[in-house]
C-alpha cells in the first residue's frame, strides 16, 4: 500500500539518507509517496483496486484522476461525520441555509485532506513528456533500479497505459490528441521500464504502429530529438544546433540567454551542455532494438540532415519561421564544424565550463529540486556526465521523489515539486470568504503557519546580475521554500492571505507575520513591475517580443521571454491595495503609482469583446476573474469603468442555458472561447465567473445568473462533501495543460462564500 509522507517524515521514514537532502526549513511542504507492503487491510486494498479498475474502465471518457489514494489515506487519518447532503431543485430558490450547509460540508471535507504542516497536497500532473525524461536519465546513468523500486516502476507503467489514447498514441498532456512527441517518448519509456515490444496486451504494438504510420521518430519535436539523441536512438547530426557559446556572449545582446524567461533558459542551459558534448549513453540491446522499432527505414539509412527540421503535423503548434531555418542551417554548416576543431574547440570547453557553473548554481540554490521537472532531470544528467561519481549527482537522486505523485491512474511526474503555497494561499482566502472562519480556526492556524514558514528569507548568494537572478528576499514561491524561486503572483497571493489572516484574532489563527517581512514582500512586488505597467512571472521582461522568432520548441508558444500577464498584474494590484489599507504610510506614492500603471496595463490589453486571454488557467473565465478583480482593487467600479462593463457583458454572454460556465482547454490552444463538450458546466469555471461578477456588483443589477450558478455548485457536491474532479483547468505556454486538483474544492467554497455574504445576505 502506498503512503504519502509529509515534511521531515519524508526524509527519515523512506530509507533515504538525510545527509543527501538539504533544506532551509526542515523540509516543510515536501510530499513523498512511499510503498509500505505491510499497510492496508483487505477492505482497503479492495477499495484501492476498485478505484484503479474504475479509472481504467472510464479512461477514454474521464482522463483526469480524482486523486483518490491521497483522499483514502487522509479520510482514514482524519475521520469525520459530515452534514447531510443537500440539493436544490430547478424550481426552488437557493436559500442561505442551503448555501451555508453546502459550505460547511465542503470545508469539513477539505480540512480532512489538509496535511499536518498546513498545506494541501495534491496531484500536479497532466503533461505527458515529463516522466520520459526521468526514466531516460535514470536508465543512462544506471540508477533506474537503484532509485525506483519495482512498485514505482509498475505504477509508472500503469500510468502510461492508462493515458494511451484509443488510436495507440499519447498526447502532449492527458486530455490531448496523440502527438509524435508524446507517443515516441512514452513508447520508449515503457521499453526502458521493461515492457516488451509486443507487451501490454497489444498496446505496445499499437503505440509503435502510430509512430510508424505518422512517419517514424524523425518526425519528433526538437525536445524529443534531444532526448532520443542522449539515449542513443537518434543521431546528434539530426538536431539543430544548441551551441553553449551563447553563454559567453555579452549580456547587451537581446538574445542572450540571461534575458530569456527563466524556464526557457534553465531548460536550454543543460541541453546546450549535452549538445556541446554530443553526449550519448550506453548502447544496450534495448537501445539497438529501439533503433529498429521506431523508424520507417533502417537506422543507418536515416537522412539525419533532413530530420533536423522535420516535425509531425500533429505536434506543430509553433512552426519554425524562415529566419529560424536560416539560423539553424548557418550554425549547422558553418559554425559547428569550426567550433569542434582545434584551436576553437578550446572556446567550446570554456563555454561548457561556464554552463556547468550555472547548472551547479541552480542546483545548490534550489536544494537540488530545480525550477521544474525538465531542467531537474537534465541537470542531473549533466552532473553525471561531468563526473558519474560526483556529490552533485548523488544530491540530485533523492530529490527525484519530490516530483512523483501517485493516484488511481498510476504514478506520474508532476509539473513542479507541487503547488503547495499557491493552493494554500487560495484556500485561506476561500475559507475566510465564507464568514465561518471561527468554526475552522485550527485549519486556518495550520495554513497560516505554512504561509509564514514558506516565505523566502534571503536573496540568492553572490552577484545576482552574474547569475541572471532577481531579488527573492520576501517573496513566496509556488511550492516550497526549498524550491525558492520567487514569483510575482505567488508573492501577491501569499501576501493577500497573510494580510487577511492578520485581521482575525491571534487566538484563532496565530500571530501575524512581522511588519518587516510584509514590507519585504511589497518590495519584491514593486521590483517586478515592467515599464508598461504589467507584471511577468519570475522576473522583469528582459528582452523583446520579436525574440519569439527563434523559439525552437515547435509544440509550445511564447516561451522565450517572460511576458507580462493579466493574472500576475491583477494579483499584484490586489496585494498592494490590501497592504495599503493596513499600512497606508509605507511607500505610499510608489504603491499608488504602481497600482495605477498596472490597472492601465490591464485595461490596455483587454480585447475589444471584453475578454482577457488566460495564460495559466482555462482560460477566458480565469483571466476574466483576474481582470475584473484587479480593476476593482484599483478603485474602479462597474459604473466608472467601461473595461469592467465590457468584461461583465462578455462573461454573461458565455453563461450556459442551464446555468454556470464550462470552458474547454481548447480555448487556450485556439485562443477562442470554447465550451466543454455537450455544453456542460464546470465547477471551477463557474466559480471563477461567479467571483468575477460578484466583485463587479452583479447582484445589484441582476442576481439571477448568480443564483443559477450557485445551484450548479450546490448540486455538484458529492455525498462526502468533496466536489468532483472534472476536466483539466491549468495551462502553460498556450498548448500544454496541467492539473490543479485543489481547484475543485477551493473555488466552489470561495464562490459560494462570496455568494452567501455579498449576495444573499445583502438582499
Short mmCIF file of C-alpha atoms in Angstrom, two decimals, residues 285-530:
data_model
loop_
_atom_site.label_atom_id
_atom_site.label_comp_id
_atom_site.label_asym_id
_atom_site.label_seq_id
_atom_site.Cartn_x
_atom_site.Cartn_y
_atom_site.Cartn_z
CA UNK A 285 20.45 -4.33 -26.53
CA UNK A 286 17.28 -2.37 -25.75
CA UNK A 287 18.71 0.72 -27.49
CA UNK A 288 19.71 -1.34 -30.51
CA UNK A 289 16.22 -2.81 -30.65
CA UNK A 290 14.58 0.62 -30.38
CA UNK A 291 16.61 1.80 -33.36
CA UNK A 292 14.78 -0.85 -35.35
CA UNK A 293 11.35 -0.31 -33.82
CA UNK A 294 10.65 3.41 -34.25
CA UNK A 295 11.97 4.24 -37.73
CA UNK A 296 10.39 3.61 -41.11
CA UNK A 297 13.77 2.83 -42.69
CA UNK A 298 16.86 1.04 -41.33
CA UNK A 299 18.65 3.25 -38.81
CA UNK A 300 21.81 3.58 -40.92
CA UNK A 301 19.74 4.85 -43.86
CA UNK A 302 18.02 7.71 -42.00
CA UNK A 303 18.65 11.13 -43.55
CA UNK A 304 19.67 12.93 -40.39
CA UNK A 305 20.23 16.27 -42.09
CA UNK A 306 16.62 16.34 -43.26
CA UNK A 307 15.49 15.13 -39.84
CA UNK A 308 16.80 18.33 -38.23
CA UNK A 309 13.79 20.27 -39.46
CA UNK A 310 11.06 17.65 -39.67
CA UNK A 311 8.14 17.69 -37.26
CA UNK A 312 4.86 15.78 -37.37
CA UNK A 313 1.88 17.94 -38.22
CA UNK A 314 0.15 16.68 -35.04
CA UNK A 315 2.89 18.38 -32.96
CA UNK A 316 3.28 21.60 -34.89
CA UNK A 317 1.81 24.36 -32.71
CA UNK A 318 4.56 26.87 -33.46
CA UNK A 319 6.08 26.25 -36.93
CA UNK A 320 9.62 27.49 -37.48
CA UNK A 321 9.70 30.77 -39.40
CA UNK A 322 12.17 31.16 -42.28
CA UNK A 323 14.60 33.16 -40.13
CA UNK A 324 14.96 30.15 -37.86
CA UNK A 325 15.68 27.77 -40.71
CA UNK A 326 18.40 30.14 -41.95
CA UNK A 327 19.86 30.49 -38.46
CA UNK A 328 20.00 26.74 -37.75
CA UNK A 329 21.42 25.96 -41.19
CA UNK A 330 24.15 28.56 -40.75
CA UNK A 331 25.10 27.19 -37.35
CA UNK A 332 24.96 23.59 -38.57
CA UNK A 333 27.01 24.02 -41.77
CA UNK A 334 29.37 26.87 -40.89
CA UNK A 335 29.67 27.32 -37.14
CA UNK A 336 29.67 23.81 -35.68
CA UNK A 337 32.38 22.30 -37.95
CA UNK A 338 34.77 25.08 -36.88
CA UNK A 339 33.98 25.02 -33.15
CA UNK A 340 34.61 21.30 -32.86
CA UNK A 341 38.19 21.57 -34.18
CA UNK A 342 41.41 22.90 -32.64
CA UNK A 343 42.07 25.63 -31.66
CA UNK A 344 38.46 26.90 -31.43
CA UNK A 345 37.40 23.79 -29.58
CA UNK A 346 39.01 25.48 -26.56
CA UNK A 347 36.24 28.06 -26.77
CA UNK A 348 33.73 25.24 -26.55
CA UNK A 349 35.48 23.87 -23.48
CA UNK A 350 35.30 27.32 -21.87
CA UNK A 351 31.59 27.57 -22.71
CA UNK A 352 30.86 24.11 -21.31
CA UNK A 353 32.64 25.05 -18.10
CA UNK A 354 30.52 28.19 -17.73
CA UNK A 355 27.34 26.26 -18.43
CA UNK A 356 28.18 23.80 -15.67
CA UNK A 357 28.82 26.71 -13.31
CA UNK A 358 25.27 27.90 -13.89
CA UNK A 359 23.87 24.39 -13.57
CA UNK A 360 25.53 23.93 -10.19
CA UNK A 361 24.31 27.34 -9.03
CA UNK A 362 20.74 26.44 -9.91
CA UNK A 363 21.03 23.05 -8.20
CA UNK A 364 22.52 24.43 -4.99
CA UNK A 365 20.02 27.29 -4.68
CA UNK A 366 17.02 25.01 -5.04
CA UNK A 367 18.35 22.23 -2.78
CA UNK A 368 18.65 20.12 -5.99
CA UNK A 369 14.92 20.40 -6.69
CA UNK A 370 15.49 22.82 -9.63
CA UNK A 371 12.96 25.21 -11.10
CA UNK A 372 11.00 22.46 -12.86
CA UNK A 373 10.98 18.79 -13.82
CA UNK A 374 12.60 19.17 -17.24
CA UNK A 375 15.70 21.01 -16.08
CA UNK A 376 15.75 18.87 -12.93
CA UNK A 377 16.48 15.67 -14.86
CA UNK A 378 18.65 17.43 -17.46
CA UNK A 379 20.79 18.99 -14.73
CA UNK A 380 21.05 15.62 -13.02
CA UNK A 381 22.22 14.04 -16.26
CA UNK A 382 24.77 16.83 -16.85
CA UNK A 383 26.19 16.33 -13.34
CA UNK A 384 26.61 12.63 -14.11
CA UNK A 385 28.21 13.33 -17.49
CA UNK A 386 30.63 15.73 -15.83
CA UNK A 387 31.50 13.18 -13.14
CA UNK A 388 29.50 9.95 -12.59
CA UNK A 389 30.75 9.79 -9.00
CA UNK A 390 30.15 13.43 -8.14
CA UNK A 391 28.46 14.61 -4.98
CA UNK A 392 26.19 16.76 -7.16
CA UNK A 393 24.71 13.70 -8.87
CA UNK A 394 24.19 11.97 -5.52
CA UNK A 395 22.44 15.06 -4.16
CA UNK A 396 20.09 15.01 -7.15
CA UNK A 397 18.88 11.46 -6.68
CA UNK A 398 16.72 11.75 -3.53
CA UNK A 399 15.03 14.85 -4.95
CA UNK A 400 13.54 12.72 -7.74
CA UNK A 401 10.82 11.70 -5.28
CA UNK A 402 9.74 15.32 -4.77
CA UNK A 403 8.31 15.22 -8.29
CA UNK A 404 6.50 11.87 -8.17
CA UNK A 405 2.79 11.61 -7.39
CA UNK A 406 0.51 8.60 -7.37
CA UNK A 407 -3.24 8.38 -7.83
CA UNK A 408 -5.63 5.73 -9.06
CA UNK A 409 -4.34 6.24 -12.61
CA UNK A 410 -0.75 5.37 -11.60
CA UNK A 411 2.46 7.24 -10.83
CA UNK A 412 3.30 10.41 -12.74
CA UNK A 413 5.95 13.10 -12.74
CA UNK A 414 4.48 16.44 -11.71
CA UNK A 415 4.97 19.79 -13.40
CA UNK A 416 6.70 21.17 -10.29
CA UNK A 417 7.50 19.74 -6.88
CA UNK A 418 3.89 20.59 -6.06
CA UNK A 419 1.65 23.64 -5.83
CA UNK A 420 1.71 23.85 -2.03
CA UNK A 421 2.00 27.59 -1.42
CA UNK A 422 -0.28 28.56 -4.29
CA UNK A 423 -3.09 26.27 -3.19
CA UNK A 424 -2.73 27.18 0.48
CA UNK A 425 -2.92 30.92 -0.21
CA UNK A 426 -6.06 30.44 -2.28
CA UNK A 427 -7.58 28.04 0.28
CA UNK A 428 -7.15 30.57 3.08
CA UNK A 429 -8.90 33.27 1.07
CA UNK A 430 -11.69 30.85 0.17
CA UNK A 431 -12.35 29.74 3.76
CA UNK A 432 -12.24 33.27 5.15
CA UNK A 433 -14.73 34.39 2.46
CA UNK A 434 -17.40 32.12 3.98
CA UNK A 435 -17.52 34.18 7.20
CA UNK A 436 -17.29 30.84 9.02
CA UNK A 437 -13.63 31.23 9.94
CA UNK A 438 -14.25 30.84 13.65
CA UNK A 439 -15.51 27.29 13.06
CA UNK A 440 -12.33 26.39 11.17
CA UNK A 441 -9.72 28.21 13.22
CA UNK A 442 -7.49 25.12 13.58
CA UNK A 443 -7.41 24.70 9.81
CA UNK A 444 -6.57 28.36 9.26
CA UNK A 445 -3.95 28.35 12.01
CA UNK A 446 -2.07 25.49 10.34
CA UNK A 447 -2.35 27.11 6.92
CA UNK A 448 -1.14 30.42 8.39
CA UNK A 449 1.94 28.74 9.81
CA UNK A 450 2.69 27.15 6.46
CA UNK A 451 2.45 30.52 4.73
CA UNK A 452 4.69 32.24 7.26
CA UNK A 453 7.30 29.48 7.22
CA UNK A 454 7.39 29.27 3.41
CA UNK A 455 8.35 32.87 2.71
CA UNK A 456 11.80 33.23 1.14
CA UNK A 457 14.01 34.97 3.69
CA UNK A 458 17.18 35.69 1.70
CA UNK A 459 18.31 36.59 -1.79
CA UNK A 460 20.36 34.03 -3.66
CA UNK A 461 24.08 34.31 -2.85
CA UNK A 462 26.66 36.05 -4.98
CA UNK A 463 26.27 38.64 -7.71
CA UNK A 464 22.66 38.33 -8.85
CA UNK A 465 23.47 40.02 -12.15
CA UNK A 466 26.18 37.46 -12.93
CA UNK A 467 23.71 34.63 -12.29
CA UNK A 468 20.81 36.43 -14.03
CA UNK A 469 18.65 36.22 -10.92
CA UNK A 470 16.10 38.64 -9.48
CA UNK A 471 15.86 39.51 -5.80
CA UNK A 472 13.93 36.94 -3.77
CA UNK A 473 14.02 38.11 -0.13
CA UNK A 474 10.40 38.47 0.97
CA UNK A 475 8.92 36.56 -1.96
CA UNK A 476 6.76 33.49 -1.87
CA UNK A 477 7.43 30.55 -4.18
CA UNK A 478 4.84 28.41 -5.96
CA UNK A 479 5.57 25.35 -3.83
CA UNK A 480 8.13 25.30 -1.02
CA UNK A 481 10.85 27.48 0.43
CA UNK A 482 13.40 24.82 -0.52
CA UNK A 483 12.46 25.38 -4.16
CA UNK A 484 12.73 29.09 -3.51
CA UNK A 485 12.25 30.68 -6.94
CA UNK A 486 10.33 33.97 -6.40
CA UNK A 487 7.15 34.51 -8.43
CA UNK A 488 5.12 37.69 -8.71
CA UNK A 489 1.62 36.28 -8.33
CA UNK A 490 2.64 33.71 -5.68
CA UNK A 491 4.16 36.54 -3.66
CA UNK A 492 0.99 38.56 -4.16
CA UNK A 493 -1.38 35.74 -3.19
CA UNK A 494 0.80 34.82 -0.21
CA UNK A 495 0.77 38.45 0.93
CA UNK A 496 -3.00 38.72 0.45
CA UNK A 497 -3.55 35.60 2.54
CA UNK A 498 -1.35 36.63 5.48
CA UNK A 499 -2.85 40.13 5.48
CA UNK A 500 -6.33 38.63 5.57
CA UNK A 501 -5.38 36.39 8.49
CA UNK A 502 -3.79 39.32 10.34
CA UNK A 503 -7.29 40.79 10.69
CA UNK A 504 -8.51 37.75 12.65
CA UNK A 505 -7.89 37.23 16.38
CA UNK A 506 -4.49 35.73 17.14
CA UNK A 507 -6.08 33.14 19.42
CA UNK A 508 -7.85 31.83 16.31
CA UNK A 509 -5.12 31.88 13.68
CA UNK A 510 -1.83 32.58 15.44
CA UNK A 511 0.46 35.58 15.41
CA UNK A 512 0.56 37.71 12.27
CA UNK A 513 3.59 37.92 10.02
CA UNK A 514 6.03 40.60 11.12
CA UNK A 515 5.82 44.04 9.53
CA UNK A 516 9.35 43.90 8.13
CA UNK A 517 8.59 40.67 6.30
CA UNK A 518 5.41 42.19 4.89
CA UNK A 519 7.48 45.11 3.65
CA UNK A 520 9.97 42.70 2.09
CA UNK A 521 7.11 41.12 0.12
CA UNK A 522 5.92 44.54 -1.02
CA UNK A 523 9.46 45.36 -2.11
CA UNK A 524 9.61 42.23 -4.27
CA UNK A 525 6.27 43.04 -5.90
CA UNK A 526 7.23 46.65 -6.64
CA UNK A 527 10.55 45.49 -8.10
CA UNK A 528 8.79 43.25 -10.62
CA UNK A 529 6.70 45.87 -12.40
CA UNK A 530 7.70 46.38 -16.03
#
